[in-house]
GROMACS .gro file of C-alpha atoms in nm:
model
  316
    1MET     CA    1  -5.655  -4.709   6.805
    2LYS     CA    2  -5.605  -4.366   6.646
    3LYS     CA    3  -5.247  -4.248   6.618
    4THR     CA    4  -5.083  -3.910   6.551
    5LEU     CA    5  -4.721  -3.863   6.447
    6PHE     CA    6  -4.590  -3.521   6.555
    7VAL     CA    7  -4.249  -3.427   6.411
    8THR     CA    8  -4.082  -3.117   6.549
    9SER     CA    9  -3.743  -2.948   6.570
   10ASN     CA   10  -3.412  -3.058   6.714
   11ARG     CA   11  -3.353  -2.695   6.823
   12LEU     CA   12  -3.503  -2.588   7.154
   13GLY     CA   13  -3.658  -2.259   7.043
   14ASP     CA   14  -3.831  -2.395   6.733
   15ALA     CA   15  -3.950  -2.699   6.926
   16VAL     CA   16  -4.097  -2.484   7.204
   17LEU     CA   17  -4.287  -2.283   6.943
   18THR     CA   18  -4.474  -2.602   6.846
   19THR     CA   19  -4.578  -2.697   7.201
   20GLY     CA   20  -4.906  -2.509   7.179
   21ILE     CA   21  -4.998  -2.690   6.859
   22LEU     CA   22  -4.938  -3.020   7.037
   23GLN     CA   23  -5.160  -2.916   7.329
   24HIS     CA   24  -5.427  -2.807   7.080
   25LEU     CA   25  -5.422  -3.147   6.909
   26ILE     CA   26  -5.450  -3.329   7.241
   27LYS     CA   27  -5.746  -3.118   7.354
   28THR     CA   28  -5.939  -3.142   7.028
   29GLU     CA   29  -5.882  -3.515   6.976
   30PRO     CA   30  -5.789  -3.673   7.310
   31ASP     CA   31  -5.846  -4.024   7.176
   32ASN     CA   32  -5.543  -3.992   6.946
   33LYS     CA   33  -5.227  -4.152   7.084
   34ILE     CA   34  -4.940  -3.917   7.001
   35THR     CA   35  -4.582  -4.003   6.914
   36VAL     CA   36  -4.342  -3.708   6.909
   37VAL     CA   37  -4.020  -3.712   6.708
   38CYS     CA   38  -3.776  -3.437   6.805
   39GLY     CA   39  -3.415  -3.361   6.892
   40LYS     CA   40  -3.258  -3.487   7.212
   41ILE     CA   41  -3.238  -3.138   7.367
   42PRO     CA   42  -3.613  -3.053   7.368
   43ALA     CA   43  -3.721  -3.414   7.434
   44PRO     CA   44  -3.776  -3.366   7.813
   45ILE     CA   45  -4.038  -3.099   7.742
   46PHE     CA   46  -4.247  -3.337   7.532
   47GLU     CA   47  -4.195  -3.626   7.772
   48ALA     CA   48  -4.370  -3.416   8.038
   49VAL     CA   49  -4.685  -3.362   7.829
   50GLU     CA   50  -4.984  -3.566   7.938
   51GLY     CA   51  -5.132  -3.730   7.631
   52VAL     CA   52  -4.799  -3.800   7.461
   53GLU     CA   53  -4.756  -4.176   7.445
   54LYS     CA   54  -4.399  -4.187   7.313
   55VAL     CA   55  -4.110  -3.949   7.245
   56VAL     CA   56  -3.847  -4.049   6.991
   57ALA     CA   57  -3.539  -3.833   7.041
   58ILE     CA   58  -3.295  -3.829   6.751
   59SER     CA   59  -2.952  -3.685   6.676
   60LYS     CA   60  -2.873  -3.548   6.332
   61ARG     CA   61  -2.665  -3.774   6.110
   62LYS     CA   62  -2.506  -3.734   5.769
   63LYS     CA   63  -2.722  -3.804   5.463
   64SER     CA   64  -3.034  -3.757   5.681
   65LEU     CA   65  -2.990  -4.102   5.831
   66HIS     CA   66  -3.148  -3.975   6.154
   67TRP     CA   67  -3.487  -4.011   5.985
   68TRP     CA   68  -3.418  -4.379   5.933
   69ASP     CA   69  -3.331  -4.401   6.302
   70ALA     CA   70  -3.663  -4.239   6.389
   71PHE     CA   71  -3.861  -4.462   6.152
   72LYS     CA   72  -3.724  -4.772   6.324
   73GLU     CA   73  -3.844  -4.642   6.662
   74ILE     CA   74  -4.192  -4.517   6.579
   75ASP     CA   75  -4.481  -4.760   6.608
   76GLY     CA   76  -4.620  -4.859   6.273
   77PHE     CA   77  -4.636  -4.746   5.913
   78PHE     CA   78  -4.992  -4.610   5.897
   79TRP     CA   79  -5.111  -4.303   6.093
   80ASN     CA   80  -5.445  -4.130   6.136
   81ARG     CA   81  -5.274  -3.792   6.138
   82ILE     CA   82  -4.923  -3.664   6.069
   83VAL     CA   83  -4.811  -3.315   6.172
   84ASP     CA   84  -4.456  -3.254   6.047
   85PHE     CA   85  -4.282  -2.923   6.116
   86ARG     CA   86  -3.964  -3.047   5.950
   87GLY     CA   87  -4.097  -3.150   5.611
   88SER     CA   88  -3.921  -3.479   5.678
   89PRO     CA   89  -3.953  -3.816   5.502
   90LEU     CA   90  -4.172  -3.927   5.794
   91GLY     CA   91  -4.429  -3.674   5.683
   92PHE     CA   92  -4.497  -3.878   5.370
   93LEU     CA   93  -4.595  -4.198   5.546
   94PRO     CA   94  -4.953  -4.316   5.474
   95THR     CA   95  -5.206  -4.109   5.668
   96ALA     CA   96  -5.564  -3.985   5.656
   97ARG     CA   97  -5.463  -3.627   5.739
   98ARG     CA   98  -5.129  -3.472   5.656
   99TYR     CA   99  -4.991  -3.133   5.769
  100LEU     CA  100  -4.645  -3.059   5.631
  101TRP     CA  101  -4.414  -2.763   5.685
  102LYS     CA  102  -4.341  -2.603   5.349
  103GLY     CA  103  -4.136  -2.309   5.465
  104GLY     CA  104  -4.221  -1.985   5.640
  105SER     CA  105  -4.183  -1.616   5.566
  106ASP     CA  106  -3.925  -1.373   5.698
  107THR     CA  107  -4.207  -1.126   5.761
  108GLU     CA  108  -4.442  -1.362   5.950
  109HIS     CA  109  -4.397  -1.484   6.304
  110LYS     CA  110  -4.325  -1.856   6.335
  111LEU     CA  111  -4.627  -1.901   6.563
  112VAL     CA  112  -4.852  -1.761   6.292
  113SER     CA  113  -4.699  -1.990   6.030
  114ASN     CA  114  -4.723  -2.292   6.261
  115SER     CA  115  -5.090  -2.227   6.328
  116LYS     CA  116  -5.172  -2.180   5.960
  117MET     CA  117  -5.000  -2.508   5.882
  118ILE     CA  118  -5.269  -2.702   6.067
  119GLY     CA  119  -5.547  -2.481   5.930
  120GLU     CA  120  -5.589  -2.247   6.228
  121GLN     CA  121  -5.613  -1.873   6.160
  122GLN     CA  122  -5.598  -1.782   6.529
  123VAL     CA  123  -5.245  -1.788   6.665
  124ILE     CA  124  -5.182  -2.082   6.895
  125MET     CA  125  -4.942  -1.974   7.168
  126PRO     CA  126  -4.664  -2.204   7.291
  127SER     CA  127  -4.756  -2.389   7.607
  128ILE     CA  128  -4.542  -2.595   7.843
  129PRO     CA  129  -4.757  -2.739   8.122
  130VAL     CA  130  -4.615  -2.683   8.470
  131VAL     CA  131  -4.795  -2.758   8.797
  132PHE     CA  132  -4.629  -2.595   9.096
  133GLU     CA  133  -4.716  -2.880   9.332
  134GLN     CA  134  -4.537  -3.123   9.098
  135ILE     CA  135  -4.212  -2.925   9.079
  136PRO     CA  136  -3.934  -3.122   9.254
  137ASP     CA  137  -3.817  -2.974   9.583
  138HIS     CA  138  -3.467  -2.902   9.451
  139LEU     CA  139  -3.621  -2.678   9.182
  140LYS     CA  140  -3.865  -2.492   9.406
  141ILE     CA  141  -3.769  -2.137   9.495
  142SER     CA  142  -3.906  -1.973   9.807
  143LYS     CA  143  -4.188  -1.727   9.741
  144ASP     CA  144  -4.082  -1.493  10.022
  145ARG     CA  145  -3.921  -1.260   9.765
  146PRO     CA  146  -3.993  -1.171   9.399
  147LEU     CA  147  -3.793  -1.357   9.137
  148LEU     CA  148  -3.621  -1.205   8.834
  149ALA     CA  149  -3.504  -1.457   8.574
  150ILE     CA  150  -3.226  -1.369   8.331
  151ALA     CA  151  -3.059  -1.570   8.057
  152PRO     CA  152  -2.738  -1.392   7.953
  153THR     CA  153  -2.642  -1.662   7.703
  154ALA     CA  154  -2.730  -1.757   7.347
  155ASN     CA  155  -2.615  -2.011   7.089
  156PHE     CA  156  -2.410  -1.745   6.906
  157TYR     CA  157  -2.189  -1.482   7.066
  158GLN     CA  158  -2.322  -1.194   6.852
  159LYS     CA  159  -2.665  -1.246   7.011
  160GLN     CA  160  -2.526  -1.198   7.361
  161TRP     CA  161  -2.581  -0.867   7.536
  162HIS     CA  162  -2.274  -0.792   7.746
  163TYR     CA  163  -2.265  -0.960   8.087
  164GLU     CA  164  -2.191  -0.626   8.258
  165ASN     CA  165  -2.521  -0.496   8.123
  166TYR     CA  166  -2.710  -0.793   8.263
  167LEU     CA  167  -2.539  -0.752   8.597
  168GLU     CA  168  -2.622  -0.382   8.623
  169LEU     CA  169  -2.976  -0.437   8.493
  170ALA     CA  170  -3.036  -0.699   8.762
  171ARG     CA  171  -2.901  -0.466   9.029
  172LYS     CA  172  -3.125  -0.180   8.924
  173LEU     CA  173  -3.441  -0.384   8.874
  174THR     CA  174  -3.403  -0.539   9.219
  175SER     CA  175  -3.296  -0.223   9.405
  176ALA     CA  176  -3.519  -0.059   9.663
  177ASP     CA  177  -3.670   0.171   9.399
  178GLY     CA  178  -3.673  -0.091   9.120
  179ILE     CA  179  -3.975  -0.279   8.989
  180LEU     CA  180  -3.875  -0.597   9.178
  181PRO     CA  181  -3.727  -0.470   9.505
  182ASN     CA  182  -3.517  -0.723   9.697
  183ALA     CA  183  -3.587  -0.990   9.435
  184ARG     CA  184  -3.380  -1.300   9.393
  185VAL     CA  185  -3.212  -1.335   9.054
  186LEU     CA  186  -3.241  -1.669   8.876
  187VAL     CA  187  -2.961  -1.710   8.621
  188LEU     CA  188  -3.009  -1.973   8.352
  189GLY     CA  189  -2.797  -2.106   8.069
  190ALA     CA  190  -2.748  -2.432   7.884
  191PRO     CA  191  -2.458  -2.667   7.949
  192GLY     CA  192  -2.148  -2.523   7.785
  193GLU     CA  193  -2.265  -2.160   7.819
  194ASP     CA  194  -2.092  -2.096   8.149
  195ALA     CA  195  -1.843  -1.838   8.017
  196GLN     CA  196  -2.108  -1.574   7.948
  197ALA     CA  197  -2.322  -1.645   8.253
  198ARG     CA  198  -2.056  -1.698   8.520
  199PRO     CA  199  -1.958  -1.329   8.557
  200VAL     CA  200  -2.324  -1.246   8.623
  201VAL     CA  201  -2.354  -1.519   8.886
  202ASP     CA  202  -2.029  -1.418   9.053
  203GLY     CA  203  -2.116  -1.048   9.042
  204LEU     CA  204  -2.438  -1.080   9.241
  205PRO     CA  205  -2.460  -1.131   9.621
  206SER     CA  206  -2.461  -1.499   9.712
  207ASP     CA  207  -2.783  -1.459   9.912
  208GLN     CA  208  -2.956  -1.310   9.607
  209VAL     CA  209  -2.843  -1.518   9.311
  210VAL     CA  210  -3.002  -1.852   9.223
  211ASP     CA  211  -2.753  -2.025   8.995
  212PHE     CA  212  -2.887  -2.290   8.758
  213VAL     CA  213  -2.647  -2.232   8.469
  214GLY     CA  214  -2.582  -2.564   8.300
  215LYS     CA  215  -2.770  -2.754   8.571
  216THR     CA  216  -3.107  -2.823   8.407
  217ASP     CA  217  -3.268  -2.990   8.112
  218PRO     CA  218  -3.520  -2.776   7.919
  219TYR     CA  219  -3.824  -2.895   8.114
  220GLU     CA  220  -3.652  -2.830   8.447
  221ALA     CA  221  -3.569  -2.481   8.317
  222ALA     CA  222  -3.937  -2.436   8.235
  223GLN     CA  223  -4.030  -2.535   8.590
  224LEU     CA  224  -3.789  -2.275   8.725
  225LEU     CA  225  -3.910  -2.003   8.488
  226TYR     CA  226  -4.271  -2.073   8.583
  227GLN     CA  227  -4.190  -1.938   8.930
  228ALA     CA  228  -4.040  -1.610   8.804
  229ASP     CA  229  -4.211  -1.271   8.799
  230LEU     CA  230  -4.016  -1.147   8.494
  231PHE     CA  231  -3.772  -1.283   8.236
  232VAL     CA  232  -3.509  -1.086   8.046
  233GLY     CA  233  -3.281  -1.263   7.802
  234ASN     CA  234  -3.122  -1.286   7.461
  235ASP     CA  235  -3.282  -1.435   7.150
  236SER     CA  236  -3.276  -1.799   7.264
  237GLY     CA  237  -3.475  -2.110   7.341
  238LEU     CA  238  -3.500  -2.001   7.704
  239MET     CA  239  -3.676  -1.682   7.590
  240HIS     CA  240  -3.941  -1.889   7.409
  241THR     CA  241  -3.966  -2.117   7.712
  242ALA     CA  242  -4.048  -1.815   7.929
  243VAL     CA  243  -4.333  -1.724   7.694
  244ALA     CA  244  -4.454  -2.086   7.700
  245VAL     CA  245  -4.491  -2.084   8.081
  246ASP     CA  246  -4.683  -1.755   8.056
  247ILE     CA  247  -4.459  -1.512   8.244
  248PRO     CA  248  -4.372  -1.154   8.136
  249THR     CA  249  -4.090  -1.193   7.885
  250VAL     CA  250  -3.841  -0.945   7.742
  251GLY     CA  251  -3.626  -1.055   7.448
  252LEU     CA  252  -3.318  -0.864   7.330
  253PHE     CA  253  -3.254  -0.878   6.955
  254GLY     CA  254  -2.983  -0.761   6.720
  255ILE     CA  255  -2.895  -1.004   6.443
  256GLY     CA  256  -3.150  -1.271   6.368
  257LYS     CA  257  -3.512  -1.240   6.264
  258PRO     CA  258  -3.722  -1.060   6.527
  259ALA     CA  259  -4.023  -1.056   6.294
  260VAL     CA  260  -4.015  -1.436   6.299
  261TYR     CA  261  -3.875  -1.518   6.642
  262LYS     CA  262  -3.952  -1.232   6.879
  263PRO     CA  263  -4.135  -1.317   7.202
  264TYR     CA  264  -4.504  -1.315   7.112
  265GLY     CA  265  -4.816  -1.205   7.296
  266GLU     CA  266  -4.943  -0.938   7.533
  267LYS     CA  267  -4.700  -1.038   7.807
  268SER     CA  268  -4.400  -1.003   7.578
  269LEU     CA  269  -4.164  -0.722   7.480
  270CYS     CA  270  -3.906  -0.730   7.203
  271LEU     CA  271  -3.624  -0.475   7.217
  272ILE     CA  272  -3.431  -0.444   6.891
  273GLY     CA  273  -3.090  -0.283   6.867
  274GLU     CA  274  -3.029   0.024   6.657
  275PRO     CA  275  -2.920   0.005   6.381
  276LYS     CA  276  -3.127  -0.305   6.315
  277GLY     CA  277  -2.952  -0.624   6.218
  278GLU     CA  278  -2.634  -0.543   6.407
  279PRO     CA  279  -2.496  -0.764   6.688
  280VAL     CA  280  -2.601  -0.674   7.043
  281THR     CA  281  -2.246  -0.737   7.160
  282ARG     CA  282  -2.045  -0.445   7.298
  283THR     CA  283  -1.796  -0.268   7.071
  284GLU     CA  284  -1.490  -0.118   7.237
  285THR     CA  285  -1.231   0.107   7.075
  286VAL     CA  286  -0.923   0.278   7.212
  287ASN     CA  287  -0.868   0.633   7.089
  288ASP     CA  288  -0.530   0.779   6.999
  289ASP     CA  289  -0.512   0.943   7.340
  290GLY     CA  290  -0.561   0.609   7.512
  291THR     CA  291  -0.918   0.668   7.622
  292ARG     CA  292  -1.164   0.379   7.594
  293GLU     CA  293  -1.485   0.427   7.402
  294VAL     CA  294  -1.778   0.185   7.430
  295SER     CA  295  -2.070   0.167   7.188
  296GLU     CA  296  -2.376  -0.058   7.198
  297THR     CA  297  -2.683  -0.104   6.984
  298LEU     CA  298  -2.891  -0.170   7.297
  299PRO     CA  299  -2.773   0.072   7.568
  300LEU     CA  300  -2.834  -0.027   7.928
  301ASP     CA  301  -3.037   0.283   8.015
  302TYR     CA  302  -3.271   0.226   7.721
  303VAL     CA  303  -3.331  -0.139   7.814
  304LEU     CA  304  -3.383  -0.050   8.181
  305GLY     CA  305  -3.641   0.213   8.094
  306GLU     CA  306  -3.832  -0.007   7.850
  307VAL     CA  307  -3.835  -0.308   8.084
  308THR     CA  308  -3.952  -0.094   8.373
  309GLU     CA  309  -4.236   0.064   8.175
  310PHE     CA  310  -4.339  -0.274   8.030
  311TYR     CA  311  -4.358  -0.443   8.368
  312LYS     CA  312  -4.544  -0.158   8.534
  313LYS     CA  313  -4.810  -0.166   8.260
  314LEU     CA  314  -4.865  -0.536   8.320
  315THR     CA  315  -4.886  -0.511   8.698
  316THR     CA  316  -5.068  -0.183   8.764
   0.00000   0.00000   0.00000
């Protein structure tokens, strides 16, 4: 029996960016039984992939002892193929074919680097397989109205566009003269990210908002996003998940590395704050006369205009 060991990230975004590579390996060599080693957060995504025999989900430990944990759970010492995006000790187990991550470039998108690592010059897009008929009933959203998905959270506060901007953007995009008139608004966020997302949920009409903040694992979030007409969100794993289920995706960037991690492909738009490299959070100052002055690197009107133009180009 041929076996492939596939080692990917513990972080959701980086793990999602390897999903297309995994699908590619399964399609080109379907007789290879695949074991995936990843973090506990992205594990549900890989568990849903047909062709993956086993998922070993690990938690980081001091002195890299998590790799010893993984070694004890994988099946066997010898592998026909090892694909290791972590450059981990597992990548050096005996194998006929070895593909090891040796570091990327700050000027090259991660998808490009991932594809080159396995010898592919054509970019392999991320891909999370979702079949609508297999989505559980509690995750299905009625198709009687369009669906706008937003993710107003991120793993670092300086990547978070202000919740008031998200709230007003949702209102305008779903207004009678918006690009998604009368649309429902799906709000997503990971467990523990309620503080940033809750004001958006509470600020929208109860018959419009679909609140799944902190209520899903990453694969369930993918199933929800699959049903959306448009995604707008911060630089986050949810943004990459939206790309991986092939829906129009807008990512908002300030700090971070948009050249490496921006949403990729023809259905994607990356909006970068000005000046570049500054947080997308709102800055507020109070002048000597008591007046309040607000400044932002990504103004609401600019984002609204760019999102509107982007979506119209895709749908007309």
